[in-house]
Amino acid sequence: MSQIYMMEFSDDQLIEQTLAGETDAFSALVHRWERQIYGLSLRMLGRDEDARDVCQETFLAAFRNLNKFRGDAKFSSWIYRIALNACHTKLRKQGTMPAHSLDQENEDGRKFELPDLDSESAPDRMQLDQRARMVRKALQALPAEMRQVIIMKEYHEMTFAEIAEVMQTPVSTVKSRLYTGLQQMRARLEKQRAAI
Amino acid sequence: MKPDTTKCELHEDLLDYLYEEMTSQQRVVYQRHLDTCATCTTELEGLHRLRTELRAWDVVTSPAIEIVIPRSPWQALKECFMLFPAWGRGAFALSAAAAMLLMAFGAFSLLRGTQPNAPAVAQTPVTITPGSMQPASLTPEVQAQIAAAVAKAVEQERQAWRAQLAAYESRTAEQQVRVQTVARQLRELQSRHDALLADQQPSLRRLMAEYSDTGNGTNER
């Protein structure tokens, strides 16, 4: 049933059907977007378990608030915004939200409290090669506002306007955060390479 | 040492060029700029390398997210109903309609059945000694006439109620007979359908065999 919905209907049509009481239509929406939301959450939080939690929370929140969804925005922007809010809440609860830039870290020698990458399961460790781990560490070290822009741009191939819609900020702010974030990542990766 | 790109006036277009969010005309203009601006060119190359590095962290799989969505009672009922075959759904609908009709009639009868108590109060003056309840100014003859008229009215009303009750009982019996008839017809239809299917199966098999033979013949040719 869900597969048929996925093939035939747009997000807006599936939303209409869900609001009419067809819960299978929402299952189709979940199947359509779960990979993107999981990817976003995993890159934001760094841990599979947390990403799964955020994914669950995101879709449940979307289901509960679907009647508040306005058609003037895209469903993708709306669901990304919910997911990012859930990520920020998770980071705040864990106390791992990096609040300082890389330069500040260099100046005062403080280390960001990164999620414990070594506590992953063995298959995850196998999957991540050295380069991926470096990228992951560098990304996790960024302030969340920069990290989310880089993730949406690089891994989700969203346009500046789409990211601005998700974040509800001007396009110029998005570009500024992206540029600063990329510069900081470059510096971080160079530092990591030098340490090897 | 990072190049100081803030000195270049077209530096702000760098990201638009990098992520291909420019019109083709703007792109041509920026490419011309890159030919002459070493700072932007170096910066662009660095960002290209970084983007390649970022691709190293690829999330190729995602877990199947199980979201338990509570179903509305109406949808649960609808899905349960759809599990029955078509003839079963029809019989169920008829039975439900008949049950509702019976319940409605029962409720109506109950309501009407309580009303004879009210006339019972009115009936009381007939049994009570007329003089004790009537004004002293009324003569015994008049009092007797009134009592007789009241008793007659009560009796008429009783008879009317009994007639109505009999009519409703008769209609209910008719409805029950109709429901039984429809249920019997449905059973007959089902058995006819089964018999027809059983009859047709040999001829269908024969036709399929013939078709298969014809197909083989064509292939051989």
mmCIF file with all atom_site columns, C-alpha atoms in Angstrom, chain A:
data_model
loop_
_atom_site.group_PDB
_atom_site.id
_atom_site.type_symbol
_atom_site.label_atom_id
_atom_site.label_alt_id
_atom_site.label_comp_id
_atom_site.label_asym_id
_atom_site.label_entity_id
_atom_site.label_seq_id
_atom_site.pdbx_PDB_ins_code
_atom_site.Cartn_x
_atom_site.Cartn_y
_atom_site.Cartn_z
_atom_site.occupancy
_atom_site.B_iso_or_equiv
_atom_site.pdbx_formal_charge
_atom_site.auth_seq_id
_atom_site.auth_comp_id
_atom_site.auth_asym_id
_atom_site.auth_atom_id
_atom_site.pdbx_PDB_model_num
ATOM 1   C CA . MET A 1 1   ? 0.000  0.000  0.000  1.00 0.00 ? 1   MET A CA 1
ATOM 2   C CA . SER A 1 2   ? 2.736  2.418  1.012  1.00 0.00 ? 2   SER A CA 1
ATOM 3   C CA . GLN A 1 3   ? 4.781  1.614  -2.059 1.00 0.00 ? 3   GLN A CA 1
ATOM 4   C CA . ILE A 1 4   ? 1.857  2.517  -4.293 1.00 0.00 ? 4   ILE A CA 1
ATOM 5   C CA . TYR A 1 5   ? 1.412  5.813  -2.490 1.00 0.00 ? 5   TYR A CA 1
ATOM 6   C CA . MET A 1 6   ? 5.116  6.540  -2.872 1.00 0.00 ? 6   MET A CA 1
ATOM 7   C CA . MET A 1 7   ? 5.021  5.990  -6.573 1.00 0.00 ? 7   MET A CA 1
ATOM 8   C CA . GLU A 1 8   ? 1.881  7.925  -7.336 1.00 0.00 ? 8   GLU A CA 1
ATOM 9   C CA . PHE A 1 9   ? 1.454  10.871 -5.028 1.00 0.00 ? 9   PHE A CA 1
ATOM 10  C CA . SER A 1 10  ? 3.257  14.103 -4.270 1.00 0.00 ? 10  SER A CA 1
ATOM 11  C CA . ASP A 1 11  ? 4.117  15.136 -0.718 1.00 0.00 ? 11  ASP A CA 1
ATOM 12  C CA . ASP A 1 12  ? 1.163  17.527 -0.642 1.00 0.00 ? 12  ASP A CA 1
ATOM 13  C CA . GLN A 1 13  ? -1.242 14.820 -1.793 1.00 0.00 ? 13  GLN A CA 1
ATOM 14  C CA . LEU A 1 14  ? 0.076  12.407 0.839  1.00 0.00 ? 14  LEU A CA 1
ATOM 15  C CA . ILE A 1 15  ? -0.386 15.098 3.485  1.00 0.00 ? 15  ILE A CA 1
ATOM 16  C CA . GLU A 1 16  ? -3.981 15.635 2.395  1.00 0.00 ? 16  GLU A CA 1
ATOM 17  C CA . GLN A 1 17  ? -4.638 11.901 2.576  1.00 0.00 ? 17  GLN A CA 1
ATOM 18  C CA . THR A 1 18  ? -3.022 11.652 6.003  1.00 0.00 ? 18  THR A CA 1
ATOM 19  C CA . LEU A 1 19  ? -5.187 14.487 7.272  1.00 0.00 ? 19  LEU A CA 1
ATOM 20  C CA . ALA A 1 20  ? -8.213 12.639 5.890  1.00 0.00 ? 20  ALA A CA 1
ATOM 21  C CA . GLY A 1 21  ? -7.352 9.708  8.139  1.00 0.00 ? 21  GLY A CA 1
ATOM 22  C CA . GLU A 1 22  ? -5.239 7.524  5.808  1.00 0.00 ? 22  GLU A CA 1
ATOM 23  C CA . THR A 1 23  ? -2.275 6.727  8.034  1.00 0.00 ? 23  THR A CA 1
ATOM 24  C CA . ASP A 1 24  ? -0.691 4.636  5.267  1.00 0.00 ? 24  ASP A CA 1
ATOM 25  C CA . ALA A 1 25  ? -0.148 7.872  3.380  1.00 0.00 ? 25  ALA A CA 1
ATOM 26  C CA . PHE A 1 26  ? 2.001  9.147  6.217  1.00 0.00 ? 26  PHE A CA 1
ATOM 27  C CA . SER A 1 27  ? 3.958  5.881  6.222  1.00 0.00 ? 27  SER A CA 1
ATOM 28  C CA . ALA A 1 28  ? 4.731  6.609  2.589  1.00 0.00 ? 28  ALA A CA 1
ATOM 29  C CA . LEU A 1 29  ? 5.992  10.066 3.541  1.00 0.00 ? 29  LEU A CA 1
ATOM 30  C CA . VAL A 1 30  ? 8.210  8.483  6.201  1.00 0.00 ? 30  VAL A CA 1
ATOM 31  C CA . HIS A 1 31  ? 9.651  6.023  3.694  1.00 0.00 ? 31  HIS A CA 1
ATOM 32  C CA . ARG A 1 32  ? 10.261 8.836  1.238  1.00 0.00 ? 32  ARG A CA 1
ATOM 33  C CA . TRP A 1 33  ? 12.147 11.067 3.670  1.00 0.00 ? 33  TRP A CA 1
ATOM 34  C CA . GLU A 1 34  ? 13.653 8.779  6.318  1.00 0.00 ? 34  GLU A CA 1
ATOM 35  C CA . ARG A 1 35  ? 16.989 8.376  4.552  1.00 0.00 ? 35  ARG A CA 1
ATOM 36  C CA . GLN A 1 36  ? 17.522 12.130 4.240  1.00 0.00 ? 36  GLN A CA 1
ATOM 37  C CA . ILE A 1 37  ? 16.431 12.833 7.801  1.00 0.00 ? 37  ILE A CA 1
ATOM 38  C CA . TYR A 1 38  ? 18.598 10.039 9.162  1.00 0.00 ? 38  TYR A CA 1
ATOM 39  C CA . GLY A 1 39  ? 21.589 11.292 7.165  1.00 0.00 ? 39  GLY A CA 1
ATOM 40  C CA . LEU A 1 40  ? 21.070 14.852 8.389  1.00 0.00 ? 40  LEU A CA 1
ATOM 41  C CA . SER A 1 41  ? 20.701 13.717 12.004 1.00 0.00 ? 41  SER A CA 1
ATOM 42  C CA . LEU A 1 42  ? 23.694 11.390 11.863 1.00 0.00 ? 42  LEU A CA 1
ATOM 43  C CA . ARG A 1 43  ? 25.960 14.102 10.486 1.00 0.00 ? 43  ARG A CA 1
ATOM 44  C CA . MET A 1 44  ? 24.632 16.631 12.975 1.00 0.00 ? 44  MET A CA 1
ATOM 45  C CA . LEU A 1 45  ? 24.967 14.374 16.023 1.00 0.00 ? 45  LEU A CA 1
ATOM 46  C CA . GLY A 1 46  ? 27.685 11.904 15.026 1.00 0.00 ? 46  GLY A CA 1
ATOM 47  C CA . ARG A 1 47  ? 26.038 8.855  16.610 1.00 0.00 ? 47  ARG A CA 1
ATOM 48  C CA . ASP A 1 48  ? 23.763 6.312  14.991 1.00 0.00 ? 48  ASP A CA 1
ATOM 49  C CA . GLU A 1 49  ? 21.652 5.829  18.124 1.00 0.00 ? 49  GLU A CA 1
ATOM 50  C CA . ASP A 1 50  ? 21.026 9.559  18.505 1.00 0.00 ? 50  ASP A CA 1
ATOM 51  C CA . ALA A 1 51  ? 20.253 9.891  14.801 1.00 0.00 ? 51  ALA A CA 1
ATOM 52  C CA . ARG A 1 52  ? 17.637 7.141  15.063 1.00 0.00 ? 52  ARG A CA 1
ATOM 53  C CA . ASP A 1 53  ? 16.077 8.858  18.080 1.00 0.00 ? 53  ASP A CA 1
ATOM 54  C CA . VAL A 1 54  ? 15.912 12.167 16.263 1.00 0.00 ? 54  VAL A CA 1
ATOM 55  C CA . CYS A 1 55  ? 14.445 10.465 13.223 1.00 0.00 ? 55  CYS A CA 1
ATOM 56  C CA . GLN A 1 56  ? 11.653 8.959  15.320 1.00 0.00 ? 56  GLN A CA 1
ATOM 57  C CA . GLU A 1 57  ? 11.001 12.246 17.119 1.00 0.00 ? 57  GLU A CA 1
ATOM 58  C CA . THR A 1 58  ? 10.966 14.164 13.847 1.00 0.00 ? 58  THR A CA 1
ATOM 59  C CA . PHE A 1 59  ? 8.373  12.014 12.135 1.00 0.00 ? 59  PHE A CA 1
ATOM 60  C CA . LEU A 1 60  ? 6.189  11.740 15.223 1.00 0.00 ? 60  LEU A CA 1
ATOM 61  C CA . ALA A 1 61  ? 6.294  15.521 15.668 1.00 0.00 ? 61  ALA A CA 1
ATOM 62  C CA . ALA A 1 62  ? 5.471  15.936 11.993 1.00 0.00 ? 62  ALA A CA 1
ATOM 63  C CA . PHE A 1 63  ? 2.496  13.589 12.308 1.00 0.00 ? 63  PHE A CA 1
ATOM 64  C CA . ARG A 1 64  ? 1.179  15.368 15.391 1.00 0.00 ? 64  ARG A CA 1
ATOM 65  C CA . ASN A 1 65  ? 1.553  18.798 13.804 1.00 0.00 ? 65  ASN A CA 1
ATOM 66  C CA . LEU A 1 66  ? 0.632  17.970 10.245 1.00 0.00 ? 66  LEU A CA 1
ATOM 67  C CA . ASN A 1 67  ? -2.577 19.977 10.516 1.00 0.00 ? 67  ASN A CA 1
ATOM 68  C CA . LYS A 1 68  ? -0.428 23.034 11.207 1.00 0.00 ? 68  LYS A CA 1
ATOM 69  C CA . PHE A 1 69  ? 1.632  22.521 8.051  1.00 0.00 ? 69  PHE A CA 1
ATOM 70  C CA . ARG A 1 70  ? 0.975  25.324 5.619  1.00 0.00 ? 70  ARG A CA 1
ATOM 71  C CA . GLY A 1 71  ? 1.161  24.643 1.940  1.00 0.00 ? 71  GLY A CA 1
ATOM 72  C CA . ASP A 1 72  ? 3.119  27.827 1.234  1.00 0.00 ? 72  ASP A CA 1
ATOM 73  C CA . ALA A 1 73  ? 6.340  26.050 2.313  1.00 0.00 ? 73  ALA A CA 1
ATOM 74  C CA . LYS A 1 74  ? 7.695  22.802 0.955  1.00 0.00 ? 74  LYS A CA 1
ATOM 75  C CA . PHE A 1 75  ? 7.198  19.695 3.088  1.00 0.00 ? 75  PHE A CA 1
ATOM 76  C CA . SER A 1 76  ? 10.918 18.965 2.777  1.00 0.00 ? 76  SER A CA 1
ATOM 77  C CA . SER A 1 77  ? 11.797 22.360 4.300  1.00 0.00 ? 77  SER A CA 1
ATOM 78  C CA . TRP A 1 78  ? 9.310  21.797 7.089  1.00 0.00 ? 78  TRP A CA 1
ATOM 79  C CA . ILE A 1 79  ? 10.529 18.302 7.977  1.00 0.00 ? 79  ILE A CA 1
ATOM 80  C CA . TYR A 1 80  ? 14.188 19.395 7.795  1.00 0.00 ? 80  TYR A CA 1
ATOM 81  C CA . ARG A 1 81  ? 13.404 22.246 10.190 1.00 0.00 ? 81  ARG A CA 1
ATOM 82  C CA . ILE A 1 82  ? 11.743 19.865 12.640 1.00 0.00 ? 82  ILE A CA 1
ATOM 83  C CA . ALA A 1 83  ? 14.717 17.498 12.408 1.00 0.00 ? 83  ALA A CA 1
ATOM 84  C CA . LEU A 1 84  ? 17.238 20.298 12.959 1.00 0.00 ? 84  LEU A CA 1
ATOM 85  C CA . ASN A 1 85  ? 15.300 21.548 15.969 1.00 0.00 ? 85  ASN A CA 1
ATOM 86  C CA . ALA A 1 86  ? 15.285 18.004 17.356 1.00 0.00 ? 86  ALA A CA 1
ATOM 87  C CA . CYS A 1 87  ? 19.059 17.797 16.769 1.00 0.00 ? 87  CYS A CA 1
ATOM 88  C CA . HIS A 1 88  ? 19.626 21.087 18.605 1.00 0.00 ? 88  HIS A CA 1
ATOM 89  C CA . THR A 1 89  ? 17.481 19.894 21.514 1.00 0.00 ? 89  THR A CA 1
ATOM 90  C CA . LYS A 1 90  ? 19.459 16.659 21.664 1.00 0.00 ? 90  LYS A CA 1
ATOM 91  C CA . LEU A 1 91  ? 22.767 18.490 21.584 1.00 0.00 ? 91  LEU A CA 1
ATOM 92  C CA . ARG A 1 92  ? 21.638 20.865 24.312 1.00 0.00 ? 92  ARG A CA 1
ATOM 93  C CA . LYS A 1 93  ? 20.532 17.950 26.504 1.00 0.00 ? 93  LYS A CA 1
ATOM 94  C CA . GLN A 1 94  ? 23.852 16.218 25.988 1.00 0.00 ? 94  GLN A CA 1
ATOM 95  C CA . GLY A 1 95  ? 25.762 19.435 26.543 1.00 0.00 ? 95  GLY A CA 1
ATOM 96  C CA . THR A 1 96  ? 27.779 18.764 23.417 1.00 0.00 ? 96  THR A CA 1
ATOM 97  C CA . MET A 1 97  ? 26.740 21.747 21.352 1.00 0.00 ? 97  MET A CA 1
ATOM 98  C CA . PRO A 1 98  ? 29.986 23.421 20.305 1.00 0.00 ? 98  PRO A CA 1
ATOM 99  C CA . ALA A 1 99  ? 29.578 27.057 21.234 1.00 0.00 ? 99  ALA A CA 1
ATOM 100 C CA . HIS A 1 100 ? 33.029 28.228 20.156 1.00 0.00 ? 100 HIS A CA 1
ATOM 101 C CA . SER A 1 101 ? 34.707 28.600 16.836 1.00 0.00 ? 101 SER A CA 1
ATOM 102 C CA . LEU A 1 102 ? 37.844 26.763 15.842 1.00 0.00 ? 102 LEU A CA 1
ATOM 103 C CA . ASP A 1 103 ? 39.895 29.942 16.241 1.00 0.00 ? 103 ASP A CA 1
ATOM 104 C CA . GLN A 1 104 ? 38.729 30.290 19.821 1.00 0.00 ? 104 GLN A CA 1
ATOM 105 C CA . GLU A 1 105 ? 39.695 26.709 20.438 1.00 0.00 ? 105 GLU A CA 1
ATOM 106 C CA . ASN A 1 106 ? 43.162 27.432 19.132 1.00 0.00 ? 106 ASN A CA 1
ATOM 107 C CA . GLU A 1 107 ? 43.471 30.537 21.226 1.00 0.00 ? 107 GLU A CA 1
ATOM 108 C CA . ASP A 1 108 ? 42.453 29.227 24.624 1.00 0.00 ? 108 ASP A CA 1
ATOM 109 C CA . GLY A 1 109 ? 43.292 25.579 24.117 1.00 0.00 ? 109 GLY A CA 1
ATOM 110 C CA . ARG A 1 110 ? 39.791 24.399 24.979 1.00 0.00 ? 110 ARG A CA 1
ATOM 111 C CA . LYS A 1 111 ? 38.657 21.202 23.357 1.00 0.00 ? 111 LYS A CA 1
ATOM 112 C CA . PHE A 1 112 ? 35.145 20.735 22.081 1.00 0.00 ? 112 PHE A CA 1
ATOM 113 C CA . GLU A 1 113 ? 33.211 17.944 23.713 1.00 0.00 ? 113 GLU A CA 1
ATOM 114 C CA . LEU A 1 114 ? 32.647 15.722 20.736 1.00 0.00 ? 114 LEU A CA 1
ATOM 115 C CA . PRO A 1 115 ? 30.373 12.710 20.747 1.00 0.00 ? 115 PRO A CA 1
ATOM 116 C CA . ASP A 1 116 ? 32.334 9.606  21.639 1.00 0.00 ? 116 ASP A CA 1
ATOM 117 C CA . LEU A 1 117 ? 33.203 8.265  18.213 1.00 0.00 ? 117 LEU A CA 1
ATOM 118 C CA . ASP A 1 118 ? 35.058 5.286  19.662 1.00 0.00 ? 118 ASP A CA 1
ATOM 119 C CA . SER A 1 119 ? 31.946 3.930  21.306 1.00 0.00 ? 119 SER A CA 1
ATOM 120 C CA . GLU A 1 120 ? 30.456 2.884  17.964 1.00 0.00 ? 120 GLU A CA 1
ATOM 121 C CA . SER A 1 121 ? 29.648 -0.675 17.078 1.00 0.00 ? 121 SER A CA 1
ATOM 122 C CA . ALA A 1 122 ? 32.248 -2.734 15.227 1.00 0.00 ? 122 ALA A CA 1
ATOM 123 C CA . PRO A 1 123 ? 30.445 -2.655 11.830 1.00 0.00 ? 123 PRO A CA 1
ATOM 124 C CA . ASP A 1 124 ? 30.343 1.155  11.996 1.00 0.00 ? 124 ASP A CA 1
ATOM 125 C CA . ARG A 1 125 ? 34.056 1.300  12.696 1.00 0.00 ? 125 ARG A CA 1
ATOM 126 C CA . MET A 1 126 ? 34.673 -0.974 9.756  1.00 0.00 ? 126 MET A CA 1
ATOM 127 C CA . GLN A 1 127 ? 32.701 1.331  7.483  1.00 0.00 ? 127 GLN A CA 1
ATOM 128 C CA . LEU A 1 128 ? 34.478 4.493  8.384  1.00 0.00 ? 128 LEU A CA 1
ATOM 129 C CA . ASP A 1 129 ? 37.875 4.775  6.859  1.00 0.00 ? 129 ASP A CA 1
ATOM 130 C CA . GLN A 1 130 ? 40.478 7.199  8.098  1.00 0.00 ? 130 GLN A CA 1
ATOM 131 C CA . ARG A 1 131 ? 39.454 10.013 5.765  1.00 0.00 ? 131 ARG A CA 1
ATOM 132 C CA . ALA A 1 132 ? 35.814 9.723  6.711  1.00 0.00 ? 132 ALA A CA 1
ATOM 133 C CA . ARG A 1 133 ? 36.719 9.830  10.386 1.00 0.00 ? 133 ARG A CA 1
ATOM 134 C CA . MET A 1 134 ? 38.751 12.975 9.832  1.00 0.00 ? 134 MET A CA 1
ATOM 135 C CA . VAL A 1 135 ? 35.896 14.650 8.010  1.00 0.00 ? 135 VAL A CA 1
ATOM 136 C CA . ARG A 1 136 ? 33.509 13.546 10.681 1.00 0.00 ? 136 ARG A CA 1
ATOM 137 C CA . LYS A 1 137 ? 35.649 14.956 13.466 1.00 0.00 ? 137 LYS A CA 1
ATOM 138 C CA . ALA A 1 138 ? 36.198 18.232 11.639 1.00 0.00 ? 138 ALA A CA 1
ATOM 139 C CA . LEU A 1 139 ? 32.503 18.578 10.962 1.00 0.00 ? 139 LEU A CA 1
ATOM 140 C CA . GLN A 1 140 ? 31.538 17.767 14.524 1.00 0.00 ? 140 GLN A CA 1
ATOM 141 C CA . ALA A 1 141 ? 33.934 20.409 15.787 1.00 0.00 ? 141 ALA A CA 1
ATOM 142 C CA . LEU A 1 142 ? 32.076 23.185 13.975 1.00 0.00 ? 142 LEU A CA 1
ATOM 143 C CA . PRO A 1 143 ? 29.400 25.277 15.656 1.00 0.00 ? 143 PRO A CA 1
ATOM 144 C CA . ALA A 1 144 ? 26.011 23.725 14.923 1.00 0.00 ? 144 ALA A CA 1
ATOM 145 C CA . GLU A 1 145 ? 24.830 26.660 12.770 1.00 0.00 ? 145 GLU A CA 1
ATOM 146 C CA . MET A 1 146 ? 27.774 26.244 10.390 1.00 0.00 ? 146 MET A CA 1
ATOM 147 C CA . ARG A 1 147 ? 27.663 22.461 10.494 1.00 0.00 ? 147 ARG A CA 1
ATOM 148 C CA . GLN A 1 148 ? 24.014 22.293 9.476  1.00 0.00 ? 148 GLN A CA 1
ATOM 149 C CA . VAL A 1 149 ? 24.556 24.615 6.524  1.00 0.00 ? 149 VAL A CA 1
ATOM 150 C CA . ILE A 1 150 ? 27.501 22.546 5.283  1.00 0.00 ? 150 ILE A CA 1
ATOM 151 C CA . ILE A 1 151 ? 25.508 19.309 5.702  1.00 0.00 ? 151 ILE A CA 1
ATOM 152 C CA . MET A 1 152 ? 22.495 20.635 3.812  1.00 0.00 ? 152 MET A CA 1
ATOM 153 C CA . LYS A 1 153 ? 24.634 22.068 1.033  1.00 0.00 ? 153 LYS A CA 1
ATOM 154 C CA . GLU A 1 154 ? 27.195 19.307 0.611  1.00 0.00 ? 154 GLU A CA 1
ATOM 155 C CA . TYR A 1 155 ? 25.271 16.166 1.458  1.00 0.00 ? 155 TYR A CA 1
ATOM 156 C CA . HIS A 1 156 ? 21.709 17.112 0.602  1.00 0.00 ? 156 HIS A CA 1
ATOM 157 C CA . GLU A 1 157 ? 22.500 19.310 -2.365 1.00 0.00 ? 157 GLU A CA 1
ATOM 158 C CA . MET A 1 158 ? 20.035 21.986 -1.356 1.00 0.00 ? 158 MET A CA 1
ATOM 159 C CA . THR A 1 159 ? 20.140 25.436 -2.892 1.00 0.00 ? 159 THR A CA 1
ATOM 160 C CA . PHE A 1 160 ? 20.983 28.508 -0.839 1.00 0.00 ? 160 PHE A CA 1
ATOM 161 C CA . ALA A 1 161 ? 17.335 29.566 -1.015 1.00 0.00 ? 161 ALA A CA 1
ATOM 162 C CA . GLU A 1 162 ? 16.143 26.176 0.258  1.00 0.00 ? 162 GLU A CA 1
ATOM 163 C CA . ILE A 1 163 ? 18.571 26.237 3.167  1.00 0.00 ? 163 ILE A CA 1
ATOM 164 C CA . ALA A 1 164 ? 17.485 29.799 3.967  1.00 0.00 ? 164 ALA A CA 1
ATOM 165 C CA . GLU A 1 165 ? 13.876 28.588 4.025  1.00 0.00 ? 165 GLU A CA 1
ATOM 166 C CA . VAL A 1 166 ? 14.697 25.744 6.413  1.00 0.00 ? 166 VAL A CA 1
ATOM 167 C CA . MET A 1 167 ? 16.716 27.963 8.715  1.00 0.00 ? 167 MET A CA 1
ATOM 168 C CA . GLN A 1 168 ? 14.415 30.944 8.276  1.00 0.00 ? 168 GLN A CA 1
ATOM 169 C CA . THR A 1 169 ? 17.388 33.225 7.750  1.00 0.00 ? 169 THR A CA 1
ATOM 170 C CA . PRO A 1 170 ? 18.452 35.418 4.805  1.00 0.00 ? 170 PRO A CA 1
ATOM 171 C CA . VAL A 1 171 ? 20.405 33.794 1.969  1.00 0.00 ? 171 VAL A CA 1
ATOM 172 C CA . SER A 1 172 ? 23.344 36.083 2.770  1.00 0.00 ? 172 SER A CA 1
ATOM 173 C CA . THR A 1 173 ? 23.534 34.597 6.282  1.00 0.00 ? 173 THR A CA 1
ATOM 174 C CA . VAL A 1 174 ? 23.497 31.095 4.836  1.00 0.00 ? 174 VAL A CA 1
ATOM 175 C CA . LYS A 1 175 ? 26.363 31.930 2.482  1.00 0.00 ? 175 LYS A CA 1
ATOM 176 C CA . SER A 1 176 ? 28.321 33.600 5.238  1.00 0.00 ? 176 SER A CA 1
ATOM 177 C CA . ARG A 1 177 ? 27.944 30.611 7.578  1.00 0.00 ? 177 ARG A CA 1
ATOM 178 C CA . LEU A 1 178 ? 28.797 28.187 4.801  1.00 0.00 ? 178 LEU A CA 1
ATOM 179 C CA . TYR A 1 179 ? 31.935 30.057 3.796  1.00 0.00 ? 179 TYR A CA 1
ATOM 180 C CA . THR A 1 180 ? 33.168 30.448 7.376  1.00 0.00 ? 180 THR A CA 1
ATOM 181 C CA . GLY A 1 181 ? 32.334 26.821 8.116  1.00 0.00 ? 181 GLY A CA 1
ATOM 182 C CA . LEU A 1 182 ? 34.210 25.561 5.073  1.00 0.00 ? 182 LEU A CA 1
ATOM 183 C CA . GLN A 1 183 ? 37.241 27.660 5.958  1.00 0.00 ? 183 GLN A CA 1
ATOM 184 C CA . GLN A 1 184 ? 37.223 26.276 9.475  1.00 0.00 ? 184 GLN A CA 1
ATOM 185 C CA . MET A 1 185 ? 36.917 22.737 8.177  1.00 0.00 ? 185 MET A CA 1
ATOM 186 C CA . ARG A 1 186 ? 39.880 23.255 5.885  1.00 0.00 ? 186 ARG A CA 1
ATOM 187 C CA . ALA A 1 187 ? 41.942 24.490 8.791  1.00 0.00 ? 187 ALA A CA 1
ATOM 188 C CA . ARG A 1 188 ? 40.823 21.619 10.967 1.00 0.00 ? 188 ARG A CA 1
ATOM 189 C CA . LEU A 1 189 ? 41.588 18.985 8.333  1.00 0.00 ? 189 LEU A CA 1
ATOM 190 C CA . GLU A 1 190 ? 45.007 20.461 7.649  1.00 0.00 ? 190 GLU A CA 1
ATOM 191 C CA . LYS A 1 191 ? 45.708 20.313 11.351 1.00 0.00 ? 191 LYS A CA 1
ATOM 192 C CA . GLN A 1 192 ? 44.595 16.689 11.529 1.00 0.00 ? 192 GLN A CA 1
ATOM 193 C CA . ARG A 1 193 ? 46.740 15.756 8.519  1.00 0.00 ? 193 ARG A CA 1
ATOM 194 C CA . ALA A 1 194 ? 49.746 17.416 10.080 1.00 0.00 ? 194 ALA A CA 1
ATOM 195 C CA . ALA A 1 195 ? 49.206 15.438 13.277 1.00 0.00 ? 195 ALA A CA 1
ATOM 196 C CA . ILE A 1 196 ? 49.301 12.067 11.470 1.00 0.00 ? 196 ILE A CA 1
#
